[in-house]
Coordinates of C-alpha atoms in Angstrom, one line a residue:
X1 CA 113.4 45.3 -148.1
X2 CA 111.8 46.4 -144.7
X3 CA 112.8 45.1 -141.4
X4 CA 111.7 42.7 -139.4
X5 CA 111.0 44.5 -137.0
X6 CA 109.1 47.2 -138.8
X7 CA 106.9 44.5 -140.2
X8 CA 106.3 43.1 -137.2
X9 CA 105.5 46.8 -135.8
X10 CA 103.2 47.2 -138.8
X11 CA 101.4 44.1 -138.2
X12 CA 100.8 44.8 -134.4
X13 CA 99.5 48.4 -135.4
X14 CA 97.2 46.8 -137.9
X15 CA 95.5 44.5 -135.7
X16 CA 95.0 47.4 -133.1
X17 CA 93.8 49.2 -135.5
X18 CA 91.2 47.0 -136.6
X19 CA 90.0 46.1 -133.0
X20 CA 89.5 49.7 -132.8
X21 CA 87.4 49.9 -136.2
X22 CA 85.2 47.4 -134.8
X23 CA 85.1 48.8 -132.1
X24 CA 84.2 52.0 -133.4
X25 CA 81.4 50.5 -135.8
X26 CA 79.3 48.6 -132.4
X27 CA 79.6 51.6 -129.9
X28 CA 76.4 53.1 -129.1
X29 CA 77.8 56.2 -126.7
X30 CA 79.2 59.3 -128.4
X31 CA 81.9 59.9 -125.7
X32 CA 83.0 56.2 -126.6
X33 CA 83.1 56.9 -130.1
X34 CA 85.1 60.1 -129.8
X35 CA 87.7 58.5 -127.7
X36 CA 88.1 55.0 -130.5
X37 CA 88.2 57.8 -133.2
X38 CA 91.0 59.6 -131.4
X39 CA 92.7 56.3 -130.8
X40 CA 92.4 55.6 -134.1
X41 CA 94.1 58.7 -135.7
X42 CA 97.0 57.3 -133.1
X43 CA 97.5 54.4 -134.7
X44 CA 97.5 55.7 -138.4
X45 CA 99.8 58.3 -137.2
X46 CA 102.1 55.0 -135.8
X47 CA 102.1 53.4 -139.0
X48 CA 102.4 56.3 -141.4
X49 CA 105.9 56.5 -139.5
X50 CA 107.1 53.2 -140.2
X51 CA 109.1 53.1 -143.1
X52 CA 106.9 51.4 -145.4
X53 CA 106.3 50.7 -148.5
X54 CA 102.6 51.6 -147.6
X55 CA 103.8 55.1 -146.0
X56 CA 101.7 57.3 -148.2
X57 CA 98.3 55.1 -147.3
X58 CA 99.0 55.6 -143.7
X59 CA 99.6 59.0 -144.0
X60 CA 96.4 59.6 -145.8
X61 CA 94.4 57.5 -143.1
X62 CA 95.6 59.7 -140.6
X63 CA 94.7 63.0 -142.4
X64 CA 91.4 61.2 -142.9
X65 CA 91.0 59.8 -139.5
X66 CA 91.8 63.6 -138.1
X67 CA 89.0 65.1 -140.1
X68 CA 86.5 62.6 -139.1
X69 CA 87.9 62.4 -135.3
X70 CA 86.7 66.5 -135.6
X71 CA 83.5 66.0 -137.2
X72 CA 82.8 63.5 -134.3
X73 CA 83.4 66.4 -131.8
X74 CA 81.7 68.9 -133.8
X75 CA 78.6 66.7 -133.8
X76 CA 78.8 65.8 -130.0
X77 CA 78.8 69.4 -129.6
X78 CA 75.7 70.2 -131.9
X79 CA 73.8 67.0 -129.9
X80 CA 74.1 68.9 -126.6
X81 CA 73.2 72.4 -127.8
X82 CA 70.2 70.7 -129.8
X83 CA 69.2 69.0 -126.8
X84 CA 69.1 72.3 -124.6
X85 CA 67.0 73.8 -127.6
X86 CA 64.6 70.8 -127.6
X87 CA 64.3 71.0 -123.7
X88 CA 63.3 74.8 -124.0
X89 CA 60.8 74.4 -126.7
X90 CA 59.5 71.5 -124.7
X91 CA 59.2 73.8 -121.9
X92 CA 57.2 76.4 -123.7
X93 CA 55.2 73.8 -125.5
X94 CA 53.9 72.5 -122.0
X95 CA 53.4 76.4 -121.3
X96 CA 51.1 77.0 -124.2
X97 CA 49.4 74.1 -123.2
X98 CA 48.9 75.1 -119.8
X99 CA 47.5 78.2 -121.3
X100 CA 45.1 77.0 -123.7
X101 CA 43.3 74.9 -120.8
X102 CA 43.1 77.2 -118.5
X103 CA 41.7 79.5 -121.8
X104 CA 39.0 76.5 -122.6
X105 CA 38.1 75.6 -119.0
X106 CA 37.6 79.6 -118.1
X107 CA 34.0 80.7 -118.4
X108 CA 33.1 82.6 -121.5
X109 CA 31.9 86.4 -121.5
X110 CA 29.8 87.5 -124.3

């Protein structure tokens, strides 16, 4: 039989930890969702301590929520260097296009 008090504990965790899913599913900013994800792989980490008959569950939510709390980061960081890239190429699209005008508008020599 588990505790009161661990149940209530469970329960509180639980409910935190579904704010946080939803949460998680309506956020629009990256930093946002890195920092519910992290939060999240708290809470799992809370109840796979309890003693609980659910102990094992928890324990694989946090294992889970770790992986995907480093994917998160791992794609945050790919957004920024793939932004820098697209700025460059942007940059020397505008320069080829610079150069093909001033290519067309030039007089032509036979």
């Amino acid at each position: 039989m588990v505790p009161l008090q661990t149940q209530f504990l469970q329960q509180s965790y639980l409910i935190h930890t579904n704010k946080l899913i939803d949460k998680i599913l309506h956020s629009g900013n990256v930093q946002e969702l890195i920092t519910f994800q992290q939060r999240l792989s708290l809470q799992s980490k809370k109840l796979s301590l309890l003693n609980s008959q659910h102990k094992s569950i928890y324990q694989q939510w946090f294992i889970n929520n770790n992986v995907a709390t480093n994917l998160i980061a791992r794609i945050e960081s790919s957004h920024v260097s793939n932004e820098v890239l697209k700025n460059k190429v942007l940059i020397q699209l505008d320069t080829l296009l610079d150069a093909i005008e001033i290519q067309l508008d030039s007089p032509q020599t036979t």
